[in-house]
Coordinates of C-alpha atoms in Angstrom, one line a residue:
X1 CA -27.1 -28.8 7.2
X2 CA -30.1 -26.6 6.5
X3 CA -33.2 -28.4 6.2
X4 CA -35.2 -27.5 2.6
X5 CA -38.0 -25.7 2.4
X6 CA -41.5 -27.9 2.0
X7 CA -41.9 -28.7 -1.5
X8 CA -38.3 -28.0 -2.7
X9 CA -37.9 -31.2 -4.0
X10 CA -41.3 -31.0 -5.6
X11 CA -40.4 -27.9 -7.3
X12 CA -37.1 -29.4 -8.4
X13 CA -38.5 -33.3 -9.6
X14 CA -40.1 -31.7 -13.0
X15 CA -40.5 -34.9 -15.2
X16 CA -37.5 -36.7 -17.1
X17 CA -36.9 -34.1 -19.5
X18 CA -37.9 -30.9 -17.3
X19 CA -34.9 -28.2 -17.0
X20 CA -34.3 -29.0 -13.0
X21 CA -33.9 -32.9 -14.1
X22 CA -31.1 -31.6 -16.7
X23 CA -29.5 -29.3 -14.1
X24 CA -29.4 -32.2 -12.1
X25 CA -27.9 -34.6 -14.5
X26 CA -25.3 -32.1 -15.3
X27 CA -24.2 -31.9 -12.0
X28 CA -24.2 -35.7 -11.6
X29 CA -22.0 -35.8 -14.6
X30 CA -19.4 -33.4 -13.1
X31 CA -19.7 -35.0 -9.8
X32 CA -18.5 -38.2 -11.7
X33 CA -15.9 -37.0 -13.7
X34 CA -14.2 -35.4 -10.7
X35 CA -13.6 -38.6 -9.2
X36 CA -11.5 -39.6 -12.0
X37 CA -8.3 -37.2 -12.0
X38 CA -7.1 -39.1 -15.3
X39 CA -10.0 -38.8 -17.4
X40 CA -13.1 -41.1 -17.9
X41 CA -14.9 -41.8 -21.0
X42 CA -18.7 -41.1 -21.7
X43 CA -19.9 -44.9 -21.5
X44 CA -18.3 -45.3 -18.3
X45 CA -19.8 -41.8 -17.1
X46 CA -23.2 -43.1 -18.2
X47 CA -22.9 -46.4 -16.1
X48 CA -21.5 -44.6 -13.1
X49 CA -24.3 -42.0 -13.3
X50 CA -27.5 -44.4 -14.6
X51 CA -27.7 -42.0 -17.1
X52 CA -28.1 -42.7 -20.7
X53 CA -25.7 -42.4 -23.6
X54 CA -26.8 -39.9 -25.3
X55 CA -27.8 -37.6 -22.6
X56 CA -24.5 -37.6 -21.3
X57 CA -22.7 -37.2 -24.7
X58 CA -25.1 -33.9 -24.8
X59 CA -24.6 -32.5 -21.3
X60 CA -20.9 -33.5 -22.0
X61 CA -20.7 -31.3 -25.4
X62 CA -22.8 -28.4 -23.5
X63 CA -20.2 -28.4 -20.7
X64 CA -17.4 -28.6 -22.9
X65 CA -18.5 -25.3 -24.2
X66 CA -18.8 -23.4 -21.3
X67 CA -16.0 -24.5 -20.1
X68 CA -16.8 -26.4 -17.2
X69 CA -15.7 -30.3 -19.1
X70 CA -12.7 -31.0 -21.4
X71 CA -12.0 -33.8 -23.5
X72 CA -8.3 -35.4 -23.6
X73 CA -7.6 -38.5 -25.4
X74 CA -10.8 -39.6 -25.5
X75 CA -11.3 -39.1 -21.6
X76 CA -13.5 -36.3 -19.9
X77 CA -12.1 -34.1 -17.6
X78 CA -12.9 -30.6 -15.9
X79 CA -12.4 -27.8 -17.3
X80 CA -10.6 -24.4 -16.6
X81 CA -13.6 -22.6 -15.6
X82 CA -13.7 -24.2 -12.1
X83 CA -10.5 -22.3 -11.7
X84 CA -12.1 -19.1 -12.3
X85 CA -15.2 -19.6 -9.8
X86 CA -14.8 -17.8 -6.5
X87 CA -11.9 -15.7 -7.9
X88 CA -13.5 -12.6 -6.8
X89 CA -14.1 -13.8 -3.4
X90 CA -10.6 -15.0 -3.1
X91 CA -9.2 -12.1 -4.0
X92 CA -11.6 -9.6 -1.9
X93 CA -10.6 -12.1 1.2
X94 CA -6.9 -11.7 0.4
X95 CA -7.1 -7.9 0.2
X96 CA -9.1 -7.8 3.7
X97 CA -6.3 -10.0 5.0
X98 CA -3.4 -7.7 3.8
X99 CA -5.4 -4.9 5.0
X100 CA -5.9 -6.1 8.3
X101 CA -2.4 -7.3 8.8
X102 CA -1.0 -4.0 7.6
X103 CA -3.4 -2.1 10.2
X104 CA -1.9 -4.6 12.9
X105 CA 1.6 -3.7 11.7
X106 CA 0.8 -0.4 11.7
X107 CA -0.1 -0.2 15.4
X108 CA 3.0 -1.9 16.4
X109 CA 5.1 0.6 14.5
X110 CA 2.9 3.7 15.4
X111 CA 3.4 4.7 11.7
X112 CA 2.2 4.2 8.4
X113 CA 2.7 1.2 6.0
X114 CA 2.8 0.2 2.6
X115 CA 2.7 -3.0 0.5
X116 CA 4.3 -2.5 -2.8
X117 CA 4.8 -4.6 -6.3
X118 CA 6.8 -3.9 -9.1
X119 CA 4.8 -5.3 -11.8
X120 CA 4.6 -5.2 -15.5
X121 CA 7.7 -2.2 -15.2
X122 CA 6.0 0.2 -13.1
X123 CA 5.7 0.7 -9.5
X124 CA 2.8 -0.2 -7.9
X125 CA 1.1 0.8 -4.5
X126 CA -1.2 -1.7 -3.8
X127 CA -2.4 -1.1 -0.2
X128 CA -1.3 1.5 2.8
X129 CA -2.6 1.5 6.1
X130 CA -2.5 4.9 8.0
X131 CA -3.9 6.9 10.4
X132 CA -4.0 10.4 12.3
X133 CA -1.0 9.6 14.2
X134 CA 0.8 7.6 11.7
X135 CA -0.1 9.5 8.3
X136 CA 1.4 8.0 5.2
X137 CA 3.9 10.6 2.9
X138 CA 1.8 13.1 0.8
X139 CA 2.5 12.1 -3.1
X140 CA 3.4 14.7 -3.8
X141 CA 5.2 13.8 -7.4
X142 CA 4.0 9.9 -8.7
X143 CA 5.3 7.5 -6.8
X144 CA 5.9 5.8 -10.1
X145 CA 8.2 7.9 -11.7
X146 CA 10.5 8.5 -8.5
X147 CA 11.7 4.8 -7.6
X148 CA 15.2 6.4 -7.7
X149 CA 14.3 8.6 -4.8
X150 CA 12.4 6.2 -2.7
X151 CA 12.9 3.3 0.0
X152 CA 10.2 2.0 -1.9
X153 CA 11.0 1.9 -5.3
X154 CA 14.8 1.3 -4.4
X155 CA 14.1 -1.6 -2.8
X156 CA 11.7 -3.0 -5.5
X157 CA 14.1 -2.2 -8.6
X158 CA 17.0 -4.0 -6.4
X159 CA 15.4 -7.0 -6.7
X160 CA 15.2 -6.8 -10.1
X161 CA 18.3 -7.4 -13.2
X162 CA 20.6 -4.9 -14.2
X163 CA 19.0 -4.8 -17.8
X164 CA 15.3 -4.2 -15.9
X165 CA 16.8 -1.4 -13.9
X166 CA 18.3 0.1 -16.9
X167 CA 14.6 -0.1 -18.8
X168 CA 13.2 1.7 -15.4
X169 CA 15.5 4.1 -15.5
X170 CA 15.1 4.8 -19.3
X171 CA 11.5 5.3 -19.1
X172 CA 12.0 7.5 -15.6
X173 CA 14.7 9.1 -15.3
X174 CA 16.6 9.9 -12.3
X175 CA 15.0 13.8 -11.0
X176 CA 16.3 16.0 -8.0
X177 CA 13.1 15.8 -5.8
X178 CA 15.5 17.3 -2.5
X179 CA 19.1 18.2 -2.0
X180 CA 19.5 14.4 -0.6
X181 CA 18.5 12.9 -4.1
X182 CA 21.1 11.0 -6.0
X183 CA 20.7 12.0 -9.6
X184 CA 24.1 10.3 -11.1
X185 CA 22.4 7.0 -12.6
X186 CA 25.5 5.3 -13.1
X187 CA 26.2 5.7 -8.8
X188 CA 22.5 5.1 -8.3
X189 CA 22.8 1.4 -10.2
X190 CA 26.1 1.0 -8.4
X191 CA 24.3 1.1 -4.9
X192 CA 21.7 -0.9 -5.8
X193 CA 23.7 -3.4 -7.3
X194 CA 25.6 -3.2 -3.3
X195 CA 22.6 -3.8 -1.3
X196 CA 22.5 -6.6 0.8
X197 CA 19.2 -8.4 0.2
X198 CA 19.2 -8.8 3.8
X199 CA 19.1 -5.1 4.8
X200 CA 16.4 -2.9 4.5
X201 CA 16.3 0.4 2.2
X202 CA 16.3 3.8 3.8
X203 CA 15.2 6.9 2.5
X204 CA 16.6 9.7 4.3
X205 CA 14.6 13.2 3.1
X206 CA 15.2 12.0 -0.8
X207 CA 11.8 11.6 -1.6
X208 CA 10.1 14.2 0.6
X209 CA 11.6 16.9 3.1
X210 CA 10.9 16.3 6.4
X211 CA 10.3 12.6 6.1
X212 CA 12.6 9.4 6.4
X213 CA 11.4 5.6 5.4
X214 CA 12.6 2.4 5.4
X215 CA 11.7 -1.2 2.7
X216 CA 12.6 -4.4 3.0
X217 CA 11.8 -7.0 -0.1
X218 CA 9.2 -9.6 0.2
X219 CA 9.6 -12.9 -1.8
X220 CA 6.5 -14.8 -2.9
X221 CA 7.3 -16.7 -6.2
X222 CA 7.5 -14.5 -8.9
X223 CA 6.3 -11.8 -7.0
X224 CA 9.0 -8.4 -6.4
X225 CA 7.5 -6.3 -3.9
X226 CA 8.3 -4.7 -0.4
X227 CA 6.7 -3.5 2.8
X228 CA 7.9 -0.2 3.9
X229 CA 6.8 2.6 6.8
X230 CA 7.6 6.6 6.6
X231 CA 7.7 8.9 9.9
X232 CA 8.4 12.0 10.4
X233 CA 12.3 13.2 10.4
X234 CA 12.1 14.4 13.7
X235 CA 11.3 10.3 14.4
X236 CA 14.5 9.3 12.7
X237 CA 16.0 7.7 15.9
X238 CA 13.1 5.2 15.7
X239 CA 13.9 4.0 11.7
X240 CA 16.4 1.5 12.3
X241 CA 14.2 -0.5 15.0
X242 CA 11.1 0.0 12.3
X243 CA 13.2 -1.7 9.6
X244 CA 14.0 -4.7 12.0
X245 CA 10.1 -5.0 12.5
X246 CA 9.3 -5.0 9.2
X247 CA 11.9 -7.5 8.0
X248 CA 10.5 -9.4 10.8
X249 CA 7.2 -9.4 9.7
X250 CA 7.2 -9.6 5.9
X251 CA 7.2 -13.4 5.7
X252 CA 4.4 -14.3 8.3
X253 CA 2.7 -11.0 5.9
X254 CA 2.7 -13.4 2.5
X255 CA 1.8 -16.1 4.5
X256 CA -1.3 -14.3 5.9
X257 CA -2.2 -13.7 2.2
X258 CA -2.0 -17.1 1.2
X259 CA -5.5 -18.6 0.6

């Protein structure tokens, strides 16, 4: 523990009624009504605290509109804004995680990666690790409108209903991108509704000329995304062993994330 510096307390003990004395009864107050997970009322928060009545029926009413206090019945409890403190941080730690793990991955495979989610009806990239030796696809037409050409988004709108692929499909249609890409919807649904969970997506030249990839689903609650690699064609020998990784390695993946 850090020792203060000489005349913090000083600084901090202004009088009863100074603004450090109420920052320090607030935090009393909140201290006290977290140790009662089913609510406390504001006489027995003032005899827990030595605080008086009404300067806890104040601090309690300021709280209660920030946020930081709610009142149930009669009891005090905390609010919803705790929830919200150190969002940022959590969700710049879980992006250096991914980031990290996906580097790791990428190393292994000697190729590039890609974490995925399907959300709100689009495709969404959300992080890819590559590198000079492993150099992710060029986009060269939006990712998001060619899930029907992609281990990617094949894999991501296979997890999803028929009635959600159907929507997908509406809004972006099925395009030639190569002479490998399917463009009959109705066999394109058909395939996906075929696809073992179990075994990961291949993209053989659909997508891109010249480049094959592979996507297995990862499951995380709610969540409907994927973890994929591309290589070069001439690499296609090496695909099957890179899907086995993956699949291997998307669960310990999500847990990584998991704060």
């Amino acid at each position: 523990m850090s020792t203060p510096a000489p005349g913090r307390h000083a600084a901090l003990d202004q009088g009863p009624t100074g603004p450090f004395t109420s920052l320090q009864h607030a935090l009393r107050l909140l201290e006290a009504v977290d140790r009662h997970s089913d609510g406390a009322t504001l006489v027995a928060l003032a005899r827990e605290t030595s605080l008086g009545l009404p300067t806890v029926r104040r601090l309690a009413e300021i709280l209660e509109v920030e946020g930081y206090l709610q009142c149930q019945d009669g009891g005090w409890l905390l609010g919803g804004t705790f929830a919200l403190l150190g969002q940022h941080n959590r969700e710049q730690l879980v992006k250096a995680r991914l980031n990290r793990k996906l580097a790791e991955l990428r190393d292994e495979l000697g190729a590039a990666v890609y974490f995925t989610r399907y959300h709100d009806g689009e495709l969404s990239v959300e992080a890819v690790s590559a590198a000079d030796y492993a150099p992710a696809v060029q986009e060269w037409v939006d990712f998001r409108a060619t899930a029907h050409a992609s281990a990617i988004g094949k894999c991501l709108l296979g997890q999803l209903d028929a009635d959600a692929r159907r929507d997908h499909l509406s809004r972006h249609p099925v395009a030639r991108l190569t002479s490998r890409t399917v463009v009959d919807a109705d066999q394109l649904m058909h395939r996906l509704e075929r696809q073992p969970a179990t075994v990961p997506v291949l993209d053989i030249q659909e997508y891109a000329l010249g480049t094959v990839c592979a996507a297995v689903p990862i499951t995380a609650g709610s969540t409907v995304g994927c973890l994929a690699t591309s290589m070069p064609a001439d690499n296609i020998h090496k695909l099957k062993a890179a899907a086995e990784l993956l699949a291997a390695r998307a669960a310990p993946l999500m847990l990584a994330m998991a704060v």
